[in-house]
Tab-separated table of C-alpha atoms in Angstrom:
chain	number	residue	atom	x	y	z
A	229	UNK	CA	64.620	61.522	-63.821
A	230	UNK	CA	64.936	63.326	-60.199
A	231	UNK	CA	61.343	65.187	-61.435
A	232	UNK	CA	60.251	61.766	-61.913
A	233	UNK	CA	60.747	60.449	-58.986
A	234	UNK	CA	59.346	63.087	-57.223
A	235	UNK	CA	56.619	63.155	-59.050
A	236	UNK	CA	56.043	59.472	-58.768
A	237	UNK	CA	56.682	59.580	-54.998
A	238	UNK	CA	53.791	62.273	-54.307
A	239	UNK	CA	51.758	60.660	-56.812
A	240	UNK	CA	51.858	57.562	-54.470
A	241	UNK	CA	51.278	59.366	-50.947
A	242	UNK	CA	48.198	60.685	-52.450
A	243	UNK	CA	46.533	58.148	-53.968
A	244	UNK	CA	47.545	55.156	-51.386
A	245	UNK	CA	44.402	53.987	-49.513
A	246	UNK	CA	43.852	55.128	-46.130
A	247	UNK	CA	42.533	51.665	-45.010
A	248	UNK	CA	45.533	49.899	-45.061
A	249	UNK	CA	47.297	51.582	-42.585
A	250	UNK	CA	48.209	49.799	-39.695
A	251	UNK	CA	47.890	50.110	-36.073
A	252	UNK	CA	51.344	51.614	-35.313
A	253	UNK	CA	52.484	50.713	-31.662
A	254	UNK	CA	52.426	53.651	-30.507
A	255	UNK	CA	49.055	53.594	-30.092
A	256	UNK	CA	47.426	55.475	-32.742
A	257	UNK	CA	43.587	54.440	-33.550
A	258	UNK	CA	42.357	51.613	-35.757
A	259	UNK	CA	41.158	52.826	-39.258
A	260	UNK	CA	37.376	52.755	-39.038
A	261	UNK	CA	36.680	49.694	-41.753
A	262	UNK	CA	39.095	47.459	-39.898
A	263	UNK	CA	37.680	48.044	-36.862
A	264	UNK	CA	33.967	47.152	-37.786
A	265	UNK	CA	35.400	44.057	-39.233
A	266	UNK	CA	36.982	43.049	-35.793
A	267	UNK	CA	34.004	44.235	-34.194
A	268	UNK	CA	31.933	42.163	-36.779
A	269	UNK	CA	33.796	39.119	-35.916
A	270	UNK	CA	33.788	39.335	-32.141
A	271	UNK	CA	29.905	39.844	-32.940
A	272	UNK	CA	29.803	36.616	-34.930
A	273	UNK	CA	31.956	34.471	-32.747
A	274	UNK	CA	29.559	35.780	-29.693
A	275	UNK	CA	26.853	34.311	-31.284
A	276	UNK	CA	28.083	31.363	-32.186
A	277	UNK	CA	29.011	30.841	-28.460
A	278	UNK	CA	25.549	31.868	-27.496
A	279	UNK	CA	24.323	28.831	-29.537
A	280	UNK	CA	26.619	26.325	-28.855
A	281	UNK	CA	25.470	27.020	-25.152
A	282	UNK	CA	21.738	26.910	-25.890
A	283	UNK	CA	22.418	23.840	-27.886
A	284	UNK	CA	24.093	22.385	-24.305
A	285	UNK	CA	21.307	23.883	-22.224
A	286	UNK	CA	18.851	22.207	-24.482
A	287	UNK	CA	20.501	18.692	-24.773
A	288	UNK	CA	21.396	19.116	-20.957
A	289	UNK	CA	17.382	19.580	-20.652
A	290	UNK	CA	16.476	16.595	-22.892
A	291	UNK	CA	18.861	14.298	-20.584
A	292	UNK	CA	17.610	15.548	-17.393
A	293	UNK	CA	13.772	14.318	-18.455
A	294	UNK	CA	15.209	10.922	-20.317
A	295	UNK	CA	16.513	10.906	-16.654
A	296	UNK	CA	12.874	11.757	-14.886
A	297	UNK	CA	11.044	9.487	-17.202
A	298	UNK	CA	13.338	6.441	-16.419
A	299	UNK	CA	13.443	7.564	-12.662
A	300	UNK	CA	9.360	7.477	-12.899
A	301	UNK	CA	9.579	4.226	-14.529
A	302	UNK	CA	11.966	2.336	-12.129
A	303	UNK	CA	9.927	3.770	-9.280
A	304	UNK	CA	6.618	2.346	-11.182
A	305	UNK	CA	8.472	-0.906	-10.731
A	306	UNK	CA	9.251	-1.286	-7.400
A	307	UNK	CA	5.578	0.293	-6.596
A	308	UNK	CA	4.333	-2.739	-8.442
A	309	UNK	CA	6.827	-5.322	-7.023
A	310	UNK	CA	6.140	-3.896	-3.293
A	311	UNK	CA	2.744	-4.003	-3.682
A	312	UNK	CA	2.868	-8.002	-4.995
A	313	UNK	CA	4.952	-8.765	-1.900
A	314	UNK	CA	2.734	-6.909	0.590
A	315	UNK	CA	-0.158	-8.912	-1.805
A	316	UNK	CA	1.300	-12.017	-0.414
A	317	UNK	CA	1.968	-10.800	3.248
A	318	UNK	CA	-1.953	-9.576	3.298
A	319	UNK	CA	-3.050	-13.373	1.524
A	320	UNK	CA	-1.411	-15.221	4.224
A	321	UNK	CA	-2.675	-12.816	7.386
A	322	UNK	CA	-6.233	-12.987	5.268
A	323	UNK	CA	-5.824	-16.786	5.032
A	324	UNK	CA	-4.990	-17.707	8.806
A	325	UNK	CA	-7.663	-14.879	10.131
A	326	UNK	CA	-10.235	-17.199	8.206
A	327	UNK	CA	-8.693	-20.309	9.528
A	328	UNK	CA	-8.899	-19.529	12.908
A	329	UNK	CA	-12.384	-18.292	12.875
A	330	UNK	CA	-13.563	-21.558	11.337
A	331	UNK	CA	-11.776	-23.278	14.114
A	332	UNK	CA	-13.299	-20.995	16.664
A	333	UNK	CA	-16.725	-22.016	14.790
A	334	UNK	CA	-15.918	-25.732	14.949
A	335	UNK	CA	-15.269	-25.156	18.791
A	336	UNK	CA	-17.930	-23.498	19.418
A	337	UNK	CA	-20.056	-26.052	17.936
A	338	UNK	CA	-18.416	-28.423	20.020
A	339	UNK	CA	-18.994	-26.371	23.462
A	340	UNK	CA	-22.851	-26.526	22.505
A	341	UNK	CA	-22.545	-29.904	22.697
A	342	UNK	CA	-21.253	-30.208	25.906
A	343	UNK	CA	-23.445	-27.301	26.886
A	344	UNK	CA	-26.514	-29.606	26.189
A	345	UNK	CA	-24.774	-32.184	28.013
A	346	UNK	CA	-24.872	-30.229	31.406
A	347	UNK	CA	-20.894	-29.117	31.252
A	348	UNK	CA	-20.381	-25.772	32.725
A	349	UNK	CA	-18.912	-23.917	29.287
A	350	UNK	CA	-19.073	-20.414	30.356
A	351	UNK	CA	-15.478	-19.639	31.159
A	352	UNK	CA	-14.485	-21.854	27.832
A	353	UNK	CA	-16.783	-19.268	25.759
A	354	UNK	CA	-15.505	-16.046	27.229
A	355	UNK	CA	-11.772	-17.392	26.410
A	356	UNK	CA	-13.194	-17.871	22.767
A	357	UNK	CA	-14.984	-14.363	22.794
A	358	UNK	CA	-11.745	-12.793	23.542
A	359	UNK	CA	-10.048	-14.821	20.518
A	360	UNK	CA	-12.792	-13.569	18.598
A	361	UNK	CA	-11.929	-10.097	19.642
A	362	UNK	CA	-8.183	-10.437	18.674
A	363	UNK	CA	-9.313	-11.486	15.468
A	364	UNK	CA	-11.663	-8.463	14.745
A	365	UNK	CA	-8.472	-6.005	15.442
A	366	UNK	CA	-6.242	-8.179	13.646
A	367	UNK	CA	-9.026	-7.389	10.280
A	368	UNK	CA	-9.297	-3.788	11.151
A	369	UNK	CA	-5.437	-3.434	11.565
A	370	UNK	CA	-4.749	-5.013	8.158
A	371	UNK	CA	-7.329	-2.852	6.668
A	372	UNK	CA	-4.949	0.030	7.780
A	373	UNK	CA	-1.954	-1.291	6.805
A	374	UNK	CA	-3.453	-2.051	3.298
A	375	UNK	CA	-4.087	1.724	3.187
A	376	UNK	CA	-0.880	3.269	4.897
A	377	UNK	CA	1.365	1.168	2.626
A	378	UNK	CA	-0.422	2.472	-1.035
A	379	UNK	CA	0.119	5.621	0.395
A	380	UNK	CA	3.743	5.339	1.768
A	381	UNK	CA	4.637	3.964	-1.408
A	382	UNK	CA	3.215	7.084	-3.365
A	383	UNK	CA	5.043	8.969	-1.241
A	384	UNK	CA	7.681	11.792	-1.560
A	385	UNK	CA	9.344	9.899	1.379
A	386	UNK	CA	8.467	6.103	0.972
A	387	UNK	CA	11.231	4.990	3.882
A	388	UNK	CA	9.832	6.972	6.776
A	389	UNK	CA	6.111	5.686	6.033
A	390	UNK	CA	7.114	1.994	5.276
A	391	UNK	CA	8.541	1.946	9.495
A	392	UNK	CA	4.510	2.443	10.293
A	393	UNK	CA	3.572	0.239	8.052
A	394	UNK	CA	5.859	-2.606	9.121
A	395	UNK	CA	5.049	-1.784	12.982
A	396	UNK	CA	1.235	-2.653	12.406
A	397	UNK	CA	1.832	-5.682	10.366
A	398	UNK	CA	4.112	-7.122	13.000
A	399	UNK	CA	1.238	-6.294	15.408
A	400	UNK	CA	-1.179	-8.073	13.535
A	401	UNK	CA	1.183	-11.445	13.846
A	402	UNK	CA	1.128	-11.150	17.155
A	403	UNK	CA	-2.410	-10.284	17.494
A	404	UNK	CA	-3.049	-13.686	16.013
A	405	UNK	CA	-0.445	-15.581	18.063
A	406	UNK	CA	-2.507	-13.941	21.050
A	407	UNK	CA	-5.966	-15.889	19.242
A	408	UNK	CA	-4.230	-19.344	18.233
A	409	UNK	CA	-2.867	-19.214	22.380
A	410	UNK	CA	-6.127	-18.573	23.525
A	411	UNK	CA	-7.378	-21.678	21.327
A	412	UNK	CA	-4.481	-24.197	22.103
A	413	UNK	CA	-5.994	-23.489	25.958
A	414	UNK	CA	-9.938	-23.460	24.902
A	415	UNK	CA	-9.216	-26.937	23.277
A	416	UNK	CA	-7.339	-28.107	26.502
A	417	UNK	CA	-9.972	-26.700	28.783
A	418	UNK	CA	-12.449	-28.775	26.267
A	419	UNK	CA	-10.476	-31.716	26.376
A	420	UNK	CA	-10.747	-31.474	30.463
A	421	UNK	CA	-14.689	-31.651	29.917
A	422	UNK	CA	-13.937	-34.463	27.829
A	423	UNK	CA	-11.917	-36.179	30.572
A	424	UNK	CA	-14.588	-35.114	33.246
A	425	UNK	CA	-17.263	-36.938	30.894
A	426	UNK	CA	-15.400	-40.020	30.477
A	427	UNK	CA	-14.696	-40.362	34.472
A	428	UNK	CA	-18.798	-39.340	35.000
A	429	UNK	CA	-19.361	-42.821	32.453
B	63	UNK	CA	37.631	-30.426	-37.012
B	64	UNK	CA	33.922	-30.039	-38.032
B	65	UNK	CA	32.416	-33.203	-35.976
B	66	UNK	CA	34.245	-31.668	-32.669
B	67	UNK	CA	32.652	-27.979	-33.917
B	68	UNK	CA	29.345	-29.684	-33.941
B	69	UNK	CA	30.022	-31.771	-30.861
B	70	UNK	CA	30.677	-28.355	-29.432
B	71	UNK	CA	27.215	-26.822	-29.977
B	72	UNK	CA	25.253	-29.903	-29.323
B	73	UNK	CA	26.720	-29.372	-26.115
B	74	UNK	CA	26.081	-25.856	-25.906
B	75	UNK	CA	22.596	-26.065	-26.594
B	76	UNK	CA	21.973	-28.645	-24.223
B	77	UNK	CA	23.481	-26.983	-21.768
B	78	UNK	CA	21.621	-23.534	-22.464
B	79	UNK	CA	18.583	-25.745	-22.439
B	80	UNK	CA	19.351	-26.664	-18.807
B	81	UNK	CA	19.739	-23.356	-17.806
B	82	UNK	CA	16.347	-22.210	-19.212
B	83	UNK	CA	14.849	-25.400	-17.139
B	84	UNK	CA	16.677	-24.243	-13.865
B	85	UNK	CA	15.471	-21.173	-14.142
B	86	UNK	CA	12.223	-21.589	-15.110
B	87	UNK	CA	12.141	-23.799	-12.459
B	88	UNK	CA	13.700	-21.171	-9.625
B	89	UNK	CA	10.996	-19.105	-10.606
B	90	UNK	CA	7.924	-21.165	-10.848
B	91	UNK	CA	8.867	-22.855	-7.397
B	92	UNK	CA	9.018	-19.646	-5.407
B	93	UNK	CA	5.623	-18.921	-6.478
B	94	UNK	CA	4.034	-22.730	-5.812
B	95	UNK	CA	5.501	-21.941	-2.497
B	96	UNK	CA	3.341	-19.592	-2.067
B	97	UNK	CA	0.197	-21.505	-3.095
B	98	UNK	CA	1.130	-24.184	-1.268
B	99	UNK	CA	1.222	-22.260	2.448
B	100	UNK	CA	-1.912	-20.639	1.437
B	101	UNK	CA	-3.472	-24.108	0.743
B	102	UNK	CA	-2.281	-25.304	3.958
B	103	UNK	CA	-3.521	-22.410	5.420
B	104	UNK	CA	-7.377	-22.691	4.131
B	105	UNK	CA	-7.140	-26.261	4.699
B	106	UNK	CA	-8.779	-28.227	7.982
B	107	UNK	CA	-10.778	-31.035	8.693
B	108	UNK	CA	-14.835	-30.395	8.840
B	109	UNK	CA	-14.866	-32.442	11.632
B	110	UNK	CA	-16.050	-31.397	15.577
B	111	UNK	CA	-14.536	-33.929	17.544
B	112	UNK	CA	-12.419	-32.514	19.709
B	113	UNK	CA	-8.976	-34.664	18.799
B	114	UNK	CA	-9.824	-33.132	15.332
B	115	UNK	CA	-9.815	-29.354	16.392
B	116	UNK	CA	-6.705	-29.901	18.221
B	117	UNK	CA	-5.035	-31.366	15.232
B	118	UNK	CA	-5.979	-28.479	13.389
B	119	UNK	CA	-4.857	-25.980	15.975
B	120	UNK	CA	-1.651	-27.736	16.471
B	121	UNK	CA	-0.716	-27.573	12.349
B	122	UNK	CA	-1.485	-23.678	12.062
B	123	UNK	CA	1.576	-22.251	11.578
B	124	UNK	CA	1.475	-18.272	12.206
B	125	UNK	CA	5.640	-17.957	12.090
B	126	UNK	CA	5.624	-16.816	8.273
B	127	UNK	CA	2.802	-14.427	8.356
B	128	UNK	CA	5.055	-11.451	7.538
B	129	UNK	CA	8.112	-12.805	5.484
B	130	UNK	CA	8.578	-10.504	3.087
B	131	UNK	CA	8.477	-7.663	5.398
B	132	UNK	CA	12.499	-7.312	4.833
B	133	UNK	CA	12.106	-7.570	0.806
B	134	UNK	CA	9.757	-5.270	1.322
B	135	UNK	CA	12.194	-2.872	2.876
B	136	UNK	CA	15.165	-3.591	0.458
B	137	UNK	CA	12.938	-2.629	-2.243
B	138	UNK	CA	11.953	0.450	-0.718
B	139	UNK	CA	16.023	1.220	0.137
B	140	UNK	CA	17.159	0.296	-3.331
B	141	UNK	CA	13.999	2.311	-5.182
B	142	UNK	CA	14.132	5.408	-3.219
């Protein structure tokens, strides 16, 4: 029975697989098939991270130009909506230049009549010349301003531009508020003549 | 119970109905605004008489040239 034992104990030293051993804490190395296993999973988990990250990077991507295409839009918008309010600002100047030259035309008109009359009309036609020159500026400043704001608002920096833009259609307003005084005194000066023909009756 | 449930959404669609009108109205008047200083604008008598001219001069009104300068800018500040 002792024999046995023996026998049975050696038997089992010998044959018992090398592989199972483990790591004892003292330190001694990792059996060789374990280790490529660990090794094998730190591989796999690495690449797993690797793609969850891409998969980020790549959603993070997609986002960011969802963003860029709805920035591009919006912006499209208030292009459009800036350029129908600057439509109407550019009607109305368009609309009173063309008034007051028709007046100017109607007053002119006038002064030939009391040119043929005899009246003395020179210093009445100079004022209206000089209307007529303020109303020539105001055209060629709202010409620029059509320009500067298309190109302010297809700008990298829309805010800065707009300031220029706004300066020179404020100067046209005033430009024509310049023209309509001149007229309000043209039509008093003209209603002096009529005064002076009346008194001559 | 069901005559006040129908009572209820009579109501409601009247009243939705109103508020479609209102608006449609807010909107459409802003823009007939519009026309209408324009009109005013182009409009004058084709007359030379001198009492005529003045008239003319007296009713062009130059104060509103630039309104929309400041929606104008809040779109520009809200966009950009």
């Amino acid at each position: 029975m002792k024999y046995f034992i023996i026998i049975l104990t050696l038997l089992f030293a010998i044959l018992l697989p090398k592989g199972i051993t483990a790591q004892a804490p003292t330190g001694r190395p990792i059996p060789i098939n374990v280790r490529t296993l660990v090794e094998e999973r730190i591989e796999i988990n690495e690449e797993r991270r690797e793609n969850i990250r891409l998969k980020i990077e790549e959603k993070e991507a997609t986002r960011e130009a969802a963003k860029e295409e709805l920035k591009a839009k919006l912006e499209e918008k208030a292009q459009n909506r800036v350029r129908t309010l600057f439509g109407n600002i550019s009607t109305r100047i368009e609309s009173a230049i063309s008034r007051l030259y028709t007046l100017i035309e109607r007053m002119e008109a006038r002064l030939a009549i009391f040119a043929e009359e005899g009246e003395n009309v020179l210093e009445i036609q100079e004022k209206i010349d000089s209307a007529k020159i303020l109303l020539v500026s105001a055209e060629n400043s709202l010409v620029v301003a059509k320009t500067e704001l298309e190109n302010t608002i297809t700008s990298e920096d829309p805010k800065a531009g707009y300031l220029y833009v706004k300066d020179v259609v404020k100067d046209i307003k005033l430009t024509l508020v310049d023209a309509h005084s001149i007229l309000v005194q043209v039509i008093g000066d003209m209603k002096g003549l009529r005064v002076g023909e009346t008194e001559n009756i | 119970m069901k005559i006040t449930k129908n009572n209820f959404i009579l109501i409601l669609a009247i009243a939705v109905i109103i508020l479609i009108g209102f608006f449609a109205y807010f909107f459409n008047s802003s823009d007939s605004l519009f026309k209408q200083e324009i009109t005013k604008l182009k409009t004058q008598s084709t007359s030379n008489e001198v009492e005529s001219i003045e008239q003319d001069i007296l009713d062009t009104d130059l104060s509103d040239l630039d309104k929309e300068l400041s929606d104008i800018e809040k779109e520009i500040e809200a966009a950009y």
